[in-house]
Structures are given as C-alpha cells and as structure tokens.
Short mmCIF file of C-alpha atoms and ligand atoms in Angstrom, two decimals:
data_model
loop_
_atom_site.label_atom_id
_atom_site.label_comp_id
_atom_site.label_asym_id
_atom_site.label_seq_id
_atom_site.Cartn_x
_atom_site.Cartn_y
_atom_site.Cartn_z
CA UNK N 1 140.08 -88.71 -36.00
CA UNK N 2 137.21 -90.92 -34.21
CA UNK N 3 133.96 -89.38 -34.19
CA UNK N 4 132.18 -89.90 -30.45
CA UNK N 5 128.47 -89.88 -29.93
CA UNK N 6 128.06 -87.31 -26.57
CA UNK N 7 126.94 -90.87 -25.23
CA UNK N 8 129.72 -93.42 -25.83
CA UNK N 9 130.81 -90.57 -24.36
CA UNK N 10 129.46 -91.23 -21.08
CA UNK N 11 129.81 -94.33 -21.05
CA UNK N 12 133.63 -94.30 -21.86
CA UNK N 13 134.22 -92.68 -18.95
CA UNK N 14 132.65 -94.83 -16.63
CA UNK N 15 129.20 -93.24 -16.65
CA UNK N 16 126.60 -96.23 -16.05
CA UNK N 17 123.55 -96.30 -17.39
CA UNK N 18 120.78 -98.23 -16.49
CA UNK N 19 116.43 -97.94 -16.90
CA UNK N 20 114.50 -96.46 -14.81
CA UNK N 21 111.04 -97.43 -13.51
CA UNK N 22 108.49 -95.91 -16.27
CA UNK N 23 105.25 -95.58 -16.18
CA UNK N 24 102.95 -98.18 -15.56
CA UNK N 25 101.36 -101.58 -16.05
CA UNK N 26 98.04 -100.32 -14.19
CA UNK N 27 98.50 -96.85 -14.95
CA UNK N 28 97.45 -98.05 -18.52
CA UNK N 29 95.16 -101.16 -17.55
CA UNK N 30 93.06 -98.54 -15.55
CA UNK N 31 93.26 -95.67 -18.47
CA UNK N 32 91.26 -98.66 -20.68
CA UNK N 33 88.41 -99.03 -18.01
CA UNK N 34 90.60 -101.35 -16.03
CA UNK N 35 90.04 -102.42 -12.35
CA UNK N 36 93.64 -103.07 -12.12
CA UNK N 37 97.28 -104.97 -13.12
CA UNK N 38 98.61 -107.08 -10.17
CA UNK N 39 101.16 -109.39 -9.24
CA UNK N 40 102.26 -111.71 -7.03
CA UNK N 41 104.38 -111.64 -4.26
CA UNK N 42 105.69 -114.16 -1.80
CA UNK N 43 106.89 -113.96 2.04
CA UNK N 44 110.24 -114.39 1.59
CA UNK N 45 111.39 -112.07 -1.23
CA UNK N 46 109.85 -109.07 0.92
CA UNK N 47 113.50 -108.89 2.72
CA UNK N 48 114.88 -107.19 -0.75
CA UNK N 49 114.71 -103.28 -0.91
CA UNK N 50 114.80 -103.44 -4.39
CA UNK N 51 112.08 -105.74 -5.15
CA UNK N 52 110.17 -104.32 -2.59
CA UNK N 53 110.40 -100.77 -4.69
CA UNK N 54 109.08 -102.19 -7.55
CA UNK N 55 106.31 -103.78 -5.65
CA UNK N 56 105.12 -100.80 -4.33
CA UNK N 57 105.74 -98.76 -8.33
CA UNK N 58 101.51 -98.46 -7.92
CA UNK N 59 102.31 -97.18 -11.95
CA UNK N 60 102.90 -100.73 -12.60
CA UNK N 61 100.82 -102.80 -10.51
CA UNK N 62 98.01 -101.49 -8.28
CA UNK N 63 97.01 -105.07 -6.88
CA UNK N 64 98.71 -107.87 -6.05
CA UNK N 65 97.95 -111.92 -4.96
CA UNK N 66 99.81 -113.53 -1.71
CA UNK N 67 102.05 -116.53 -3.82
CA UNK N 68 101.38 -119.03 -0.67
CA UNK N 69 100.82 -117.25 2.20
CA UNK N 70 96.84 -117.18 2.60
CA UNK N 71 96.89 -121.34 1.34
CA UNK N 72 95.40 -124.14 3.86
CA UNK N 73 99.14 -125.12 4.62
CA UNK N 74 100.06 -121.08 5.57
CA UNK N 75 96.40 -120.39 7.00
CA UNK N 76 95.23 -123.52 9.35
CA UNK N 77 98.10 -125.53 10.05
CA UNK N 78 96.73 -127.31 12.63
CA UNK N 79 93.24 -127.93 12.24
CA UNK N 80 91.09 -124.97 14.00
CA UNK N 81 94.05 -123.15 14.94
CA UNK N 82 94.81 -120.90 12.57
CA UNK N 83 97.69 -118.10 11.49
CA UNK N 84 97.27 -114.90 9.14
CA UNK N 85 101.02 -113.77 10.29
CA UNK N 86 102.07 -113.82 6.32
CA UNK N 87 99.15 -113.28 5.43
CA UNK N 88 98.42 -109.78 6.99
CA UNK N 89 101.82 -109.24 6.15
CA UNK N 90 100.77 -108.95 2.30
CA UNK N 91 97.50 -107.43 3.09
CA UNK N 92 98.94 -103.79 4.70
CA UNK N 93 101.69 -104.00 2.33
CA UNK N 94 98.90 -103.54 -0.07
CA UNK N 95 96.80 -101.43 1.70
CA UNK N 96 99.64 -99.14 2.00
CA UNK N 97 100.40 -99.17 -1.08
CA UNK N 98 96.94 -98.63 -2.07
CA UNK N 99 96.40 -101.86 -4.15
CA UNK N 100 93.50 -104.08 -4.51
CA UNK N 101 93.80 -107.31 -3.11
CA UNK N 102 93.18 -110.90 -4.97
CA UNK N 103 93.33 -113.82 -2.37
CA UNK N 104 94.12 -117.46 -2.97
CA UNK N 105 93.59 -119.47 -2.17
CA UNK N 106 90.25 -121.16 -0.33
CA UNK N 107 90.31 -125.04 -1.79
CA UNK N 108 93.13 -126.78 -3.56
CA UNK N 109 94.48 -130.32 -4.01
CA UNK N 110 97.81 -128.95 -3.03
CA UNK N 111 99.10 -127.46 -0.02
CA UNK N 112 97.62 -128.45 2.33
CA UNK N 113 98.97 -129.90 5.98
CA UNK N 114 98.74 -133.47 7.16
CA UNK N 115 96.27 -133.02 9.40
CA UNK N 116 93.80 -132.69 6.12
CA UNK N 117 95.44 -135.10 3.70
CA UNK N 118 95.94 -138.22 6.43
CA UNK N 119 92.62 -137.80 7.97
CA UNK N 120 89.93 -140.54 8.37
CA UNK N 121 87.48 -138.16 6.70
CA UNK N 122 83.58 -138.78 6.03
CA UNK N 123 81.64 -136.89 3.99
CA UNK N 124 79.98 -135.18 7.06
CA UNK N 125 82.88 -134.69 9.06
CA UNK N 126 85.29 -133.40 5.81
CA UNK N 127 82.34 -130.83 4.71
CA UNK N 128 82.58 -129.25 8.25
CA UNK N 129 86.17 -129.43 8.61
CA UNK N 130 86.16 -127.17 4.88
CA UNK N 131 83.47 -124.92 6.29
CA UNK N 132 85.60 -124.45 8.61
CA UNK N 133 88.62 -123.64 7.13
CA UNK N 134 86.32 -121.10 4.82
CA UNK N 135 84.62 -118.89 7.28
CA UNK N 136 87.33 -118.29 9.26
CA UNK N 137 89.79 -117.20 6.57
CA UNK N 138 87.70 -115.29 5.17
CA UNK N 139 86.64 -113.83 7.70
CA UNK N 140 89.35 -112.71 9.06
CA UNK N 141 89.97 -111.28 5.54
CA UNK N 142 86.87 -109.54 5.38
CA UNK N 143 87.17 -106.07 3.55
CA UNK N 144 90.14 -106.46 3.35
CA UNK N 145 90.08 -108.71 -0.37
CA UNK N 146 88.72 -107.46 -3.94
CA UNK N 147 87.95 -111.11 -4.86
CA UNK N 148 88.22 -115.04 -3.67
CA UNK N 149 89.98 -117.51 -5.50
CA UNK N 150 87.56 -119.95 -3.39
CA UNK N 151 87.79 -123.39 -5.95
CA UNK N 152 91.18 -123.66 -7.35
CA UNK N 153 92.55 -126.02 -9.91
CA UNK N 154 89.54 -128.67 -9.86
CA UNK N 155 89.70 -130.05 -13.33
CA UNK N 156 91.92 -132.59 -15.06
CA UNK N 157 92.49 -131.62 -18.56
CA UNK N 158 90.13 -133.94 -20.49
CA UNK N 159 87.16 -131.99 -18.25
CA UNK N 160 87.09 -134.51 -15.73
CA UNK N 161 87.10 -133.63 -12.14
CA UNK N 162 90.37 -133.65 -10.39
CA UNK N 163 90.18 -137.06 -8.19
CA UNK N 164 91.25 -134.86 -5.15
CA UNK N 165 90.09 -135.45 -1.49
CA UNK N 166 87.63 -133.45 -2.12
CA UNK N 167 86.04 -134.80 -4.80
CA UNK N 168 86.33 -138.61 -3.75
CA UNK N 169 84.61 -137.85 -0.19
CA UNK N 170 82.45 -135.27 -0.43
CA UNK N 171 81.62 -134.88 -5.09
CA UNK N 172 80.91 -132.41 -6.77
CA UNK N 173 78.73 -130.66 -3.87
CA UNK N 174 82.16 -129.32 -2.46
CA UNK N 175 82.05 -127.00 -5.11
CA UNK N 176 78.63 -124.92 -4.69
CA UNK N 177 79.18 -125.34 -1.10
CA UNK N 178 82.76 -123.63 -0.38
CA UNK N 179 80.89 -121.12 -2.62
CA UNK N 180 77.79 -120.82 -0.57
CA UNK N 181 80.43 -120.72 3.10
CA UNK N 182 82.82 -117.97 1.81
CA UNK N 183 79.45 -115.45 1.06
CA UNK N 184 78.48 -116.27 4.41
CA UNK N 185 81.03 -115.22 5.50
CA UNK N 186 81.78 -111.77 2.89
CA UNK N 187 79.22 -111.10 1.47
CA UNK N 188 80.99 -108.45 -1.08
CA UNK N 189 83.73 -110.18 -2.04
CA UNK N 190 84.09 -111.63 -5.24
CA UNK N 191 83.97 -115.26 -5.80
CA UNK N 192 85.88 -116.71 -8.76
CA UNK N 193 86.68 -120.15 -9.94
CA UNK N 194 90.03 -120.29 -10.34
CA UNK N 195 92.68 -123.08 -13.31
CA UNK N 196 95.12 -122.90 -15.90
CA UNK N 197 94.27 -124.34 -19.44
CA UNK N 198 90.90 -122.78 -19.04
CA UNK N 199 91.74 -120.02 -20.87
CA UNK N 200 91.42 -121.26 -24.67
CA UNK N 201 88.34 -123.39 -26.61
CA UNK N 202 88.93 -127.65 -25.59
CA UNK N 203 87.40 -129.46 -23.28
CA UNK N 204 88.52 -128.05 -19.64
CA UNK N 205 87.39 -124.89 -20.67
CA UNK N 206 83.99 -126.03 -21.10
CA UNK N 207 84.36 -128.20 -17.89
CA UNK N 208 85.15 -124.54 -16.05
CA UNK N 209 82.00 -123.45 -17.16
CA UNK N 210 79.79 -126.14 -15.99
CA UNK N 211 81.42 -125.58 -12.54
CA UNK N 212 79.90 -121.91 -13.64
CA UNK N 213 76.78 -123.64 -14.35
CA UNK N 214 76.94 -125.93 -11.39
CA UNK N 215 76.91 -123.31 -8.62
CA UNK N 216 74.16 -121.53 -10.28
CA UNK N 217 71.86 -124.62 -10.44
CA UNK N 218 72.60 -124.58 -6.37
CA UNK N 219 71.93 -120.72 -6.37
CA UNK N 220 75.15 -120.08 -4.66
CA UNK N 221 77.18 -116.91 -6.25
CA UNK N 222 79.83 -117.19 -8.38
CA UNK N 223 81.36 -114.16 -9.67
CA UNK N 224 84.22 -114.62 -11.71
CA UNK N 225 86.49 -116.98 -13.18
CA UNK N 226 89.71 -116.65 -13.32
CA UNK N 227 92.47 -117.61 -16.18
CA UNK N 228 95.53 -118.17 -14.57
CA UNK N 229 97.72 -118.21 -18.00
CA UNK N 230 100.79 -120.13 -17.22
CA UNK N 231 101.90 -120.14 -20.90
CA UNK N 232 104.81 -121.64 -22.86
CA UNK N 233 106.48 -118.78 -25.39
CA UNK N 234 105.66 -119.76 -28.66
CA UNK N 235 102.68 -121.93 -27.94
CA UNK N 236 100.23 -119.93 -26.68
CA UNK N 237 96.15 -119.03 -27.82
CA UNK N 238 95.84 -116.87 -30.21
CA UNK N 239 94.22 -113.37 -28.81
CA UNK N 240 91.06 -114.31 -30.31
CA UNK N 241 90.60 -117.52 -28.99
CA UNK N 242 91.44 -115.86 -25.68
CA UNK N 243 88.74 -113.05 -26.01
CA UNK N 244 85.94 -115.78 -27.46
CA UNK N 245 86.93 -118.25 -24.60
CA UNK N 246 86.75 -115.85 -21.76
CA UNK N 247 83.49 -114.77 -23.26
CA UNK N 248 82.11 -118.16 -23.13
CA UNK N 249 82.26 -117.43 -18.76
CA UNK N 250 81.07 -113.74 -19.28
CA UNK N 251 77.63 -114.92 -20.83
CA UNK N 252 77.79 -116.97 -17.77
CA UNK N 253 76.95 -113.70 -16.19
CA UNK N 254 80.37 -113.63 -14.31
CA UNK N 255 83.47 -111.19 -14.95
CA UNK N 256 87.42 -112.97 -15.70
CA UNK N 257 90.62 -111.95 -14.62
CA UNK N 258 93.74 -112.76 -15.95
CA UNK N 259 95.27 -114.21 -12.61
CA UNK N 260 99.18 -115.90 -12.71
CA UNK N 261 100.21 -114.90 -16.19
CA UNK N 262 104.22 -115.86 -16.75
CA UNK N 263 105.67 -117.43 -20.57
CA UNK N 264 108.17 -120.00 -20.17
CA UNK N 265 111.32 -120.74 -21.67
CA UNK N 266 113.63 -123.10 -22.47
CA UNK N 267 117.03 -121.67 -21.62
CA UNK N 268 119.41 -120.07 -21.80
CA UNK N 269 116.56 -116.37 -23.58
CA UNK N 270 117.85 -115.54 -26.73
CA UNK N 271 116.64 -112.75 -28.39
CA UNK N 272 114.25 -113.91 -30.55
CA UNK N 273 112.50 -115.38 -27.66
CA UNK N 274 112.04 -112.59 -25.88
CA UNK N 275 110.78 -111.18 -28.70
CA UNK N 276 107.55 -114.15 -29.37
CA UNK N 277 107.25 -113.83 -25.55
CA UNK N 278 106.58 -110.08 -25.80
CA UNK N 279 104.42 -110.64 -28.89
CA UNK N 280 102.60 -113.45 -26.23
CA UNK N 281 102.32 -111.81 -23.89
CA UNK N 282 100.60 -109.13 -25.71
CA UNK N 283 98.23 -111.50 -26.73
CA UNK N 284 96.30 -112.36 -23.97
CA UNK N 285 96.55 -109.11 -22.41
CA UNK N 286 95.10 -107.99 -25.55
CA UNK N 287 92.63 -110.55 -24.52
CA UNK N 288 91.79 -109.24 -22.15
CA UNK N 289 91.48 -105.52 -23.28
CA UNK N 290 88.89 -106.32 -25.73
CA UNK N 291 86.93 -108.63 -23.20
CA UNK N 292 84.59 -105.97 -21.80
CA UNK N 293 84.13 -108.24 -18.38
CA UNK N 294 87.59 -109.14 -17.93
CA UNK N 295 88.03 -106.57 -14.90
CA UNK N 296 92.25 -106.71 -14.87
CA UNK N 297 95.44 -108.86 -14.99
CA UNK N 298 97.70 -109.85 -12.66
CA UNK N 299 101.60 -111.25 -13.13
CA UNK N 300 102.90 -114.32 -11.08
CA UNK N 301 105.36 -112.79 -9.69
CA UNK N 302 107.82 -109.73 -11.53
CA UNK N 303 110.92 -110.84 -11.71
CA UNK N 304 112.27 -114.14 -13.41
CA UNK N 305 114.17 -113.35 -10.48
CA UNK N 306 111.48 -114.67 -7.83
CA UNK N 307 109.54 -117.11 -10.98
CA UNK N 308 107.82 -121.12 -9.41
CA UNK N 309 108.77 -122.82 -13.26
CA UNK N 310 112.29 -123.06 -12.88
CA UNK N 311 112.17 -125.23 -9.79
CA UNK N 312 109.36 -126.53 -11.04
CA UNK N 313 110.55 -127.43 -15.35
CA UNK N 314 114.52 -128.47 -15.03
CA UNK N 315 115.48 -125.93 -18.08
CA UNK N 316 112.86 -123.72 -18.46
CA UNK N 317 112.73 -120.37 -17.03
CA UNK N 318 113.09 -116.20 -18.21
CA UNK N 319 108.86 -116.16 -17.98
CA UNK N 320 108.35 -112.72 -16.34
CA UNK N 321 108.29 -109.17 -17.69
CA UNK N 322 110.72 -108.47 -15.99
CA UNK N 323 114.83 -110.38 -15.75
CA UNK N 324 116.34 -111.84 -12.45
CA UNK N 325 118.33 -107.97 -12.25
CA UNK N 326 114.93 -106.55 -12.66
CA UNK N 327 115.86 -104.74 -15.97
CA UNK N 328 112.64 -105.02 -18.01
CA UNK N 329 111.96 -107.43 -21.08
CA UNK N 330 110.57 -107.04 -24.54
CA UNK N 331 107.46 -109.20 -22.79
CA UNK N 332 107.21 -105.10 -20.90
CA UNK N 333 106.62 -103.04 -23.94
CA UNK N 334 104.29 -105.36 -24.96
CA UNK N 335 102.03 -105.60 -21.71
CA UNK N 336 102.21 -102.07 -21.92
CA UNK N 337 101.17 -101.86 -25.86
CA UNK N 338 98.37 -104.10 -25.52
CA UNK N 339 97.25 -102.12 -23.21
CA UNK N 340 97.24 -99.14 -24.80
CA UNK N 341 100.93 -97.52 -23.10
CA UNK N 342 103.32 -95.25 -25.11
CA UNK N 343 106.04 -97.21 -25.66
CA UNK N 344 108.79 -94.98 -23.21
CA UNK N 345 112.09 -95.56 -23.08
CA UNK N 346 113.02 -93.65 -20.45
CA UNK N 347 117.26 -94.20 -19.51
CA UNK N 348 119.38 -92.76 -16.50
CA UNK N 349 123.11 -91.73 -16.77
CA UNK N 350 124.50 -91.82 -13.22
CA UNK N 351 128.30 -90.67 -12.86
CA UNK N 352 129.74 -90.83 -9.12
CA UNK N 353 132.86 -89.69 -10.53
CA UNK N 354 135.49 -87.22 -9.46
CA UNK N 355 134.08 -87.12 -6.12
CA UNK N 356 130.26 -86.11 -7.45
CA UNK N 357 127.71 -87.42 -8.40
CA UNK N 358 125.72 -86.23 -11.73
CA UNK N 359 122.95 -87.73 -12.92
CA UNK N 360 120.91 -87.11 -15.78
CA UNK N 361 117.82 -88.51 -16.82
CA UNK N 362 116.62 -88.87 -20.46
CA UNK N 363 113.53 -89.99 -22.09
CA UNK N 364 112.29 -90.01 -25.88
CA UNK N 365 108.48 -91.63 -26.25
CA UNK N 366 106.79 -92.73 -29.19
CA UNK N 367 104.22 -94.30 -30.31
CA UNK N 368 105.60 -97.23 -31.05
CA UNK N 369 103.44 -100.48 -31.92
CA UNK N 370 105.98 -102.32 -32.57
CA UNK N 371 106.99 -105.34 -29.82
CA UNK N 372 110.68 -105.68 -31.54
CA UNK N 373 114.13 -105.58 -30.05
CA UNK N 374 116.11 -102.93 -31.67
CA UNK N 375 119.85 -104.89 -32.12
CA UNK N 376 123.65 -103.59 -30.94
CA UNK N 377 123.78 -99.72 -32.14
CA UNK N 378 120.76 -99.83 -33.68
CA UNK N 379 117.85 -97.05 -33.42
CA UNK N 380 115.65 -97.71 -30.35
CA UNK N 381 113.62 -94.20 -29.93
CA UNK N 382 113.71 -90.67 -30.87
CA UNK N 383 110.51 -87.90 -32.33
CA UNK N 384 108.77 -90.50 -34.75
CA UNK N 385 110.52 -93.06 -34.45
CA UNK N 386 107.77 -96.56 -34.69
CA UNK N 387 110.47 -98.87 -34.87
CA UNK N 388 111.56 -100.67 -30.92
CA UNK N 389 112.01 -99.08 -28.60
CA UNK N 390 114.17 -102.23 -26.38
CA UNK N 391 117.31 -103.04 -27.27
CA UNK N 392 118.55 -106.72 -27.31
CA UNK N 393 119.87 -108.60 -23.93
CA UNK N 394 122.83 -106.16 -22.27
CA UNK N 395 122.81 -103.15 -24.64
CA UNK N 396 120.43 -100.19 -22.76
CA UNK N 397 118.61 -98.37 -25.34
CA UNK N 398 120.56 -94.64 -25.19
CA UNK N 399 118.94 -91.18 -25.74
CA UNK N 400 121.00 -88.97 -28.17
CA UNK N 401 119.35 -86.36 -29.40
CA UNK N 402 115.54 -85.64 -29.54
CA UNK N 403 115.29 -87.94 -32.58
CA UNK N 404 117.95 -90.48 -32.16
CA UNK N 405 118.23 -92.98 -30.01
CA UNK N 406 120.19 -95.81 -30.25
CA UNK N 407 121.40 -99.30 -28.22
CA UNK N 408 124.87 -98.87 -26.63
O1 LIG Q 501 107.50 -123.61 2.96
C1 LIG Q 501 108.24 -124.81 2.69
C2 LIG Q 501 109.61 -123.81 3.68
O2 LIG Q 501 109.21 -123.81 5.04
C3 LIG Q 501 110.48 -125.02 2.82
O3 LIG Q 501 111.52 -124.69 3.96
C4 LIG Q 501 110.54 -124.58 1.66
C5 LIG Q 501 111.74 -125.87 0.54
O4 LIG Q 501 111.76 -126.47 -0.89
O5 LIG Q 501 109.08 -125.10 1.13
C6 LIG Q 501 108.60 -124.04 1.01
O6 LIG Q 501 107.71 -124.82 0.29
C7 LIG Q 501 107.69 -124.08 -0.58
C8 LIG Q 501 106.56 -123.69 -1.36
O7 LIG Q 501 106.31 -122.72 -2.30
C9 LIG Q 501 106.73 -122.15 -0.35
O8 LIG Q 501 107.89 -120.96 -0.69
C10 LIG Q 501 107.61 -125.26 -1.59
O9 LIG Q 501 108.00 -126.21 -1.87
C11 LIG Q 501 106.78 -124.87 -2.88
O10 LIG Q 501 106.36 -126.36 -2.93
C12 LIG Q 501 105.66 -124.52 -3.39
O11 LIG Q 501 105.70 -123.87 -4.39
C13 LIG Q 501 104.33 -122.91 -4.82
C14 LIG Q 501 103.56 -123.65 -5.63
O12 LIG Q 501 101.92 -123.43 -6.01
C15 LIG Q 501 103.34 -124.76 -4.89
O13 LIG Q 501 102.16 -125.77 -5.93
C16 LIG Q 501 104.26 -121.70 -5.73
O14 LIG Q 501 105.74 -121.17 -5.15
C17 LIG Q 501 103.41 -121.12 -5.77
O15 LIG Q 501 104.23 -119.36 -6.61
C18 LIG Q 501 102.93 -122.01 -6.68
O16 LIG Q 501 101.48 -120.47 -7.24
C19 LIG Q 501 100.52 -121.81 -7.32
C20 LIG Q 501 98.87 -121.29 -7.86
O17 LIG Q 501 99.11 -121.61 -6.34
C21 LIG Q 501 98.30 -122.26 -8.21
N1 LIG Q 501 98.17 -122.61 -9.56
C22 LIG Q 501 99.38 -122.76 -10.47
C23 LIG Q 501 100.64 -122.01 -9.53
C24 LIG Q 501 102.08 -122.09 -9.90
O18 LIG Q 501 102.80 -124.01 -9.56
#
C-alpha cells in the first residue's frame, strides 16, 4: 500500500498551493532602526491589480520611488509647461499607504525633452532653465518627498565628469547650483547625489565623495549619497567593501541609501544562480544594516515582470526578488535574513472542488540563517529546522506537520 502524506493528498485532490504574502521586509528594516525598505514602481504597472496589491503591502514596502514619472521629460516636456499627473498618481498612492516617497530625479543626462537636448544654450540661459525646472518641480512636491535625487549619474567610470549638456555648458558648478536651488525650494527635503558603480572602492567612488566635498565647499546643503546598486549575480562587491565605501561617504557628514538595487543574471535562471543571487542581495542589504548612516534600501521594482533589465541587457534578467509570476525567489529570504527577520515559510492551500471552497493556511517558522535552496522532496521547514526554507523553482514549501515541511 502506498502511503501518501497529507500534502500529497491535497495536491492529488487538485488543491493548488500558493505562497501567501508574509511579513515583511519593511517591518524588519524598521525594527532594525532603518527608515524604510522600499521599491520603485511605474505608472503603466498600476493597471495590474495583482501587482498593486503587493505594492501596497506595507509589511514589505515602506517606501516608493517613481521609476520615470518625475523625470524631466515627464514633468517639463515643453519649456515652462509642467505636467505632474503621473508623478502625482504615485505620490498619492504612497501617501494613501503611508509609504515614504523618494523623489527621482531633477538633473540627469537621460530622459531629457528635445527642447533641452536640441536647444541652443549659453551658460546663463541653461542655468536659468535648470533653476526654473528644479524650483517648479521641488515646489510642487514640497512636503511629499523624503528625499530628492538632485543630480543623477554625473560621473564616468574613471571618476571624471560625464560630458553631458550640463557639464559642457555650465561646468562642475551645475552641481552646487542644482543643490542650492532645490534647498531653496524645499529646505526640509533630503538632497542626494545618486549614481551607480559607486558602491565599492575605486575612482568613481572617490569622485562621488569629491562631489559631496565640492557641494559642501560652496556652502550648499547635501544630505546623502544614493548608491544605485545595479549588480550582476556572482559579481557583486563584498559586504565589507560595500560597508567601508559607505563609511567614506558618511565620514563626510552625509547619510547613504541603497536606491535602485537589482541583481541580474544571464538567463535562464538556475537554482544555483538563484541561490547566489540570494547571497548577493543579502550582502548588499547587510552592508546597509551594518552602516548606521545607511537609512534604507530600495529595490528597482520588486517583480521580474516589470524590471528594466531585459530590455536593456539582451539575454539577462531575473534581477528582482519576486519572479514574473509574483512568487518570492530565494533572494527574498536572503534580504529578510540580512534584515534580521525570521525566515517564515507560509503556504496557503485553496480548494475549490465540490462547489465549496476550503482554505487552509499553515505556517512553519524557523530562525534559519541559511540562504540555500531545498530541492524537490527536500525539507524546507519545521520546528528547529535550520536548513533552507526556500524551494527550488517550481516547488512549494508545503506543511506536513509541526516538525516537517517539504518541497513539493
Ligand atoms: O514613454 C515612452 C513611451 O511613450 C513609448 O511608447 C515607449 C516605447 O519604448 O517608451 C517610453 O519610454 C520609456 C521609459 O522608460 C518610460 O517607460 C523608454 O523607452 C525607456 O528607455 C525608459 O526606461 C527607463 C530608464 O531609466 C531610462 O534610462 C526605465 O523604465 C527606468 O527604470 C530607468 O531607471 C534608471 C534610473 O532612473 C537611474 N538609474 C538607472 C535606472 C535603470 O536604467
């Protein structure tokens, strides 16, 4: 006689398991003294109700960043004509949820409208246009933003200034001018310099620190350095290097934040890549945890479904902590564990057979520090279990009894 476990019987009866939303990345971050754990989002995704349900999950997200709708092309498409509709949609959503808003961004070389890129500028006319843009946008969002990314990506990889319209026409003074204008429009909002590849020691990180010093040398306020952290699985800087690089910024009297974290891989994803990704996420979040002046972490959207990565890096993707079907990946557990959270496997089984719907929610908890992945049939939970609590792709951690959950 074949013995079937309770979970096998449920599956055999057509009862479909799915992972329920658990608590939560922001809850854990705040418990550690951080201000938030958050995510970027974008207006087109807000028509997806399942997506919005998780975006609204304040256990996971205490902060939101608009991925596109506060940029220059969105807010001032025609000179001195401002459109805030899409940015306001996201600001209102954050406000309704009680989520902090990181505002992004004021001055960048990308996503500029053609009147800026094709205009004929002198130093004086471009400074006037820059000040007008910043004053209008910051004034509109005054009181709504925790922080503004005032200047975004001003540096080349070797630490020299990027030859943007801003730098070529105004010189490095465009940076303190931008920060001073933002500070005048909203004295209370935190003002950040934001860039990528400044999360680890090297010429670019040194140059970012020099930008902080430059702005301070003008007697102008700068409050933070945003570390974007667009990384590649298996190639992320060590936790200690990330923490020591954060320390070089905080030593200048500014805070830091991880502002756009995602960790991409060459597709297809494998269990090994997902496990490495979990470790990589854990290291970056862990560096923030270890750094008193690191106020929070933002992922650059939470689901692979809406990640910017595949359209930019051909053949790469799977960069977010949730997959394209909104299932949590091992990276979720890696982040939660780094935040000191308890790895909790919650499974919900729902049956809609026989005209009635039964719902059974079972929870198994452990304080596992493992970031591994359990294979099909492997143990993934139970009282005293310290092994992996996440199952390989395609399998669900399913409760059997108080001492044993299994990947089925
Ligand atoms: O708005 C147009 C739409 O009218 C058009 O039909 C469509 C067709 O492709 O394009 C739309 O614009 C796209 C825009 O996002 C808004 O969806 C652009 O093509 C697309 O290139 C743009 O990508 C954004 C990218 O910045 C631009 O550089 C990503 O969504 C956004 O996530 C990304 O975010 C940046 C941060 O701001 C700064 N750090 C790097 C990060 C990733 O690139």
